[in-house]
């Protein structure tokens, strides 16, 4: 009999990669992976189990909550709230953070997440994702202050993309690693270690319907990309658009526009984690004037313009904005 192939699960990978208190952090991550497996199972049976469509309520952003949004949010909270390493949970779906009365020694981590991004795409069977960002609780100040740390202080970030296959991508600050969910064993299995975003790519990705109301610089930048032979791709699910940009290179842009003068995407649970991953993979992320990861948040649901991609396209972007 031949030798059995070795596999590395995300849990095993974390144990190997993290020096400090690996057990503690690994336990936290296992809560996240368990929740995303529950969400993935629900999504896969969505057409069969009447979870398509609106839930009937609006979330704190005034958006219609989808049934799956509600399920995904609940799954993550249920899987994390009893882990005593968690100090606070901050979700796109909840106006206020859920805070736990745990000592500094045990309740060390703050998890910020978008449970189901791109949920308006669910009804049409298009990819959606879960995004998460992890901060360490500060040893000083209030828990509220710990929740509003800059992106440079993230200790981990990742996302799960529910596509033709389900993939988890994460970083703890030593590279970006990708896992595919093997449905036969229910585990995320390593498929690519130390992913690198290509230095230059073939695509730009943006909602061009908003072009007339973008600030100066953006339209010219996109026009010059068209002139340079770039192709366009836009799914309208941030995780899917980002994942393609990570693998193939190019640039994703969500600039400010007339109805969303501060941009649409959220700093804490969309831009920050993806910016951390992009930088770890050799790419860059900007809000149009500076580095995403250096923005000091003032509130948990704050929005930001978000431009992320390969080094070549991002440097050209900075030049275009400087000239505008
Ligand atoms: P939903 O979760 O409401 O679908 O919003 C998803 C999202 O915030 C992000 O995933 C997309 O990149 C973006 O919206 C697409 O928005 P536009 O329709 O404005 O281009």
XYZ file of C-alpha atoms and ligand atoms in Angstrom:
344
model
C 0.000 0.000 0.000
C 1.321 3.475 -0.914
C 1.888 6.132 1.669
C -1.070 8.241 2.706
C -0.742 11.890 1.542
C -0.155 14.332 4.386
C -2.588 17.173 4.850
C -2.277 20.385 6.858
C -5.465 21.759 8.332
C -5.872 25.411 9.234
C -5.744 24.434 12.897
C -2.469 22.583 12.464
C -1.072 25.475 10.454
C -1.849 27.991 13.177
C -0.293 25.783 15.853
C 2.866 25.594 13.765
C 2.986 29.282 12.886
C 2.198 31.153 16.022
C 4.722 31.323 18.828
C 2.770 32.918 21.640
C -0.054 31.106 23.389
C -0.870 29.073 20.332
C -3.469 27.094 22.195
C -5.404 30.222 23.101
C -5.362 31.704 19.665
C -5.998 28.383 17.983
C -9.106 27.893 20.139
C -10.363 31.272 18.995
C -9.733 30.486 15.338
C -11.494 27.149 15.685
C -14.608 29.093 16.695
C -14.369 31.121 13.515
C -13.812 28.111 11.272
C -16.670 26.202 12.901
C -19.052 29.124 12.317
C -17.996 29.484 8.688
C -18.587 25.767 8.130
C -22.099 26.196 9.526
C -22.651 29.184 7.213
C -21.281 27.283 4.244
C -23.644 24.363 4.900
C -26.595 26.745 5.089
C -25.591 28.493 1.863
C -25.187 25.185 0.023
C -28.747 24.231 0.932
C -30.180 27.724 0.508
C -32.314 26.821 -2.502
C -33.744 23.845 -0.643
C -34.451 25.317 2.755
C -36.199 28.635 2.131
C -33.454 30.902 3.395
C -33.383 33.040 0.265
C -34.925 36.460 0.440
C -35.357 39.187 2.973
C -35.835 38.568 6.670
C -38.209 41.504 6.871
C -36.093 43.654 9.159
C -33.527 46.338 8.461
C -30.055 46.151 9.992
C -28.313 49.056 11.733
C -27.160 50.440 8.388
C -30.778 50.715 7.197
C -30.264 47.804 4.806
C -32.708 44.945 4.410
C -31.412 41.974 6.371
C -31.395 38.736 4.453
C -32.338 35.541 6.236
C -28.860 34.208 5.688
C -27.328 37.383 7.142
C -29.189 36.745 10.341
C -28.165 33.105 10.424
C -24.499 33.911 9.679
C -24.328 36.573 12.375
C -25.897 34.245 14.935
C -23.599 31.366 13.975
C -20.469 33.445 14.579
C -21.725 34.845 17.865
C -22.793 31.396 19.090
C -19.432 29.867 18.195
C -17.378 32.608 19.854
C -19.272 33.964 22.833
C -18.398 31.082 25.133
C -14.666 31.095 24.348
C -13.146 32.887 27.282
C -10.357 34.375 25.124
C -12.956 36.700 23.560
C -13.277 40.173 25.072
C -15.653 41.679 22.499
C -17.450 40.823 19.275
C -18.184 43.529 16.737
C -20.480 42.661 13.846
C -21.684 44.516 10.787
C -25.174 43.396 11.723
C -25.237 44.769 15.278
C -25.257 48.411 16.198
C -23.205 47.921 19.363
C -20.309 45.576 20.127
C -21.079 42.594 22.342
C -18.695 42.973 25.292
C -17.801 40.315 27.834
C -16.845 40.907 31.413
C -13.608 38.891 31.355
C -10.261 39.614 32.945
C -7.405 41.013 30.869
C -5.521 37.736 31.307
C -8.193 35.623 29.722
C -10.370 37.875 27.527
C -7.555 39.015 25.238
C -9.071 39.243 21.777
C -11.545 41.426 19.937
C -13.087 39.946 16.832
C -14.622 42.240 14.268
C -16.553 40.616 11.435
C -18.838 40.945 8.479
C -20.784 37.685 8.751
C -22.078 37.592 5.175
C -20.718 40.109 2.740
C -22.385 40.526 -0.643
C -25.639 39.164 0.679
C -27.693 40.883 -2.004
C -25.983 38.428 -4.371
C -27.372 35.374 -2.590
C -30.717 35.358 -4.337
C -28.948 35.073 -7.674
C -26.577 32.307 -6.513
C -23.421 34.393 -6.737
C -20.416 34.096 -4.411
C -20.553 35.629 -0.954
C -18.077 35.722 1.904
C -17.331 36.191 5.595
C -14.581 38.628 6.661
C -12.908 38.827 10.068
C -10.275 40.881 11.831
C -8.682 40.185 15.209
C -7.178 42.728 17.589
C -5.545 42.220 20.939
C -7.265 44.012 23.767
C -5.178 46.936 25.027
C -3.810 46.586 28.528
C -4.893 50.152 29.245
C -8.056 52.198 28.671
C -11.590 51.000 28.195
C -12.742 48.052 26.124
C -14.401 50.596 23.793
C -10.950 52.053 23.052
C -9.606 48.582 22.334
C -12.351 48.092 19.773
C -11.275 51.198 17.836
C -7.629 50.389 17.096
C -5.896 51.181 13.811
C -5.525 48.420 11.251
C -1.759 48.219 11.742
C -2.498 46.650 15.144
C -4.477 43.700 13.763
C -3.015 40.400 14.939
C -4.941 38.325 12.432
C -7.321 38.781 9.549
C -9.014 36.550 7.068
C -12.000 35.716 4.972
C -13.973 32.747 3.775
C -15.185 32.765 0.190
C -18.237 30.611 -0.486
C -17.729 29.938 -4.200
C -17.650 26.814 -6.346
C -15.418 25.642 -3.511
C -15.160 27.180 -0.054
C -11.831 28.792 0.704
C -10.323 30.341 3.783
C -7.514 32.862 3.490
C -5.795 34.162 6.601
C -2.774 36.026 7.868
C -1.281 36.414 11.297
C 1.357 38.776 9.958
C 3.721 36.175 8.534
C 2.376 35.748 5.055
C -0.985 34.836 3.570
C -2.175 31.263 3.518
C -5.084 29.662 1.689
C -7.151 26.597 2.601
C -9.910 24.768 0.759
C -12.753 23.158 2.628
C -12.698 19.432 1.979
C -16.390 18.564 2.367
C -15.639 14.873 2.742
C -13.775 15.417 6.024
C -15.191 18.819 7.049
C -11.752 20.441 7.360
C -10.034 23.402 5.740
C -6.944 21.904 4.073
C -3.867 23.921 3.091
C -3.721 24.602 -0.637
C -1.330 27.553 -0.872
C 1.193 28.883 1.625
C 2.736 32.358 1.380
C 0.523 33.616 -1.411
C 1.870 36.579 -3.348
C -0.261 39.015 -5.296
C 1.172 39.459 -8.805
C 3.120 42.734 -9.087
C 0.859 43.735 -11.965
C -2.412 42.309 -13.230
C -4.811 42.345 -16.157
C -7.955 43.714 -14.452
C -9.544 46.725 -12.870
C -12.620 46.136 -10.750
C -15.104 48.847 -9.838
C -18.764 49.811 -10.114
C -18.365 52.017 -13.158
C -22.003 53.115 -13.000
C -20.845 55.654 -10.409
C -18.106 57.183 -12.561
C -19.852 60.526 -13.112
C -19.830 61.302 -9.396
C -16.347 60.121 -8.437
C -13.894 62.753 -7.201
C -11.226 64.123 -9.543
C -8.527 61.659 -10.537
C -10.467 58.377 -10.473
C -12.091 58.670 -13.902
C -8.793 59.586 -15.563
C -7.080 56.684 -13.797
C -9.614 54.160 -15.082
C -9.536 55.740 -18.559
C -5.760 55.318 -18.659
C -6.148 51.655 -17.667
C -8.604 51.139 -20.506
C -6.132 52.783 -22.860
C -3.426 50.450 -21.548
C -5.483 47.388 -22.472
C -6.829 46.355 -19.036
C -9.982 44.283 -18.842
C -12.840 44.902 -16.375
C -14.245 42.483 -13.764
C -16.842 43.344 -11.112
C -18.871 40.836 -9.121
C -20.300 43.171 -6.471
C -19.260 40.807 -3.679
C -16.218 42.335 -2.045
C -14.667 39.044 -0.941
C -14.957 37.574 -4.430
C -13.636 40.726 -6.116
C -10.762 40.848 -3.628
C -9.924 37.155 -3.966
C -9.599 37.503 -7.731
C -7.387 40.585 -7.255
C -5.201 38.661 -4.810
C -4.760 35.759 -7.212
C -4.622 37.497 -10.569
C -3.456 41.001 -9.651
C -4.811 44.354 -10.801
C -6.843 46.782 -8.749
C -10.213 46.971 -6.978
C -11.694 50.405 -6.311
C -14.669 51.631 -4.315
C -14.251 55.420 -4.470
C -16.492 58.003 -2.809
C -19.501 58.951 -4.955
C -22.441 61.353 -4.836
C -24.628 59.251 -2.556
C -21.710 57.850 -0.521
C -19.297 60.703 -0.023
C -17.244 58.722 2.510
C -17.202 55.561 0.377
C -19.421 52.522 0.902
C -17.199 49.898 2.460
C -16.588 49.610 6.195
C -13.186 50.311 7.634
C -13.132 47.859 10.538
C -14.536 44.683 9.047
C -14.035 45.106 5.291
C -11.144 47.439 4.397
C -8.786 46.754 7.324
C -8.670 42.948 7.138
C -8.379 42.926 3.355
C -5.702 45.654 3.459
C -3.719 43.589 5.975
C -3.932 40.538 3.703
C -3.065 42.592 0.590
C 0.041 44.078 2.212
C 1.134 40.700 3.531
C 0.884 39.389 -0.039
C 2.972 42.261 -1.438
C 0.085 44.503 -2.530
C -1.101 47.877 -1.263
C -4.332 49.439 0.045
C -5.358 53.084 0.159
C -8.333 55.296 0.938
C -7.338 57.664 -1.879
C -5.077 59.819 0.251
C -3.193 57.429 2.525
C -2.670 53.908 3.782
C -5.859 52.159 4.957
C -4.092 50.484 7.871
C -3.094 53.817 9.420
C -6.588 55.293 9.672
C -7.632 55.859 13.290
C -11.244 54.725 13.536
C -13.724 56.904 15.361
C -16.703 54.565 15.255
C -17.205 50.878 14.563
C -19.362 51.165 11.447
C -17.403 53.942 9.753
C -17.028 53.818 6.008
C -14.001 54.474 3.861
C -13.096 54.731 0.202
C -11.147 51.546 -0.566
C -8.589 50.977 -3.311
C -6.565 47.797 -3.139
C -4.362 45.861 -5.491
C -1.008 45.094 -7.026
C 1.998 47.313 -6.475
C 2.153 48.505 -10.105
C -1.503 49.568 -10.300
C -1.441 51.098 -6.809
C 1.623 53.202 -7.564
C -0.031 54.388 -10.778
C -3.126 55.199 -8.716
C -1.139 57.279 -6.241
C 0.417 59.184 -9.131
C -2.979 59.793 -10.745
C -4.428 61.100 -7.461
C -1.376 63.292 -6.862
C -1.836 64.825 -10.304
C -5.592 65.371 -9.900
P -24.338 43.723 0.443
O -23.836 42.836 1.564
O -25.476 44.595 0.820
O -24.592 42.963 -0.828
O -23.129 44.765 0.136
C -21.947 44.257 -0.304
C -20.930 45.332 -0.589
O -20.755 46.100 0.545
C -19.616 44.695 -1.061
O -19.548 43.342 -0.918
C -19.559 44.993 -2.542
O -18.259 45.150 -3.006
C -20.369 46.204 -2.685
O -21.333 46.176 -1.627
C -21.015 46.333 -4.023
O -21.744 47.505 -4.009
P -22.298 48.270 -5.251
O -23.538 47.578 -5.673
O -22.542 49.641 -4.698
O -21.219 48.277 -6.321
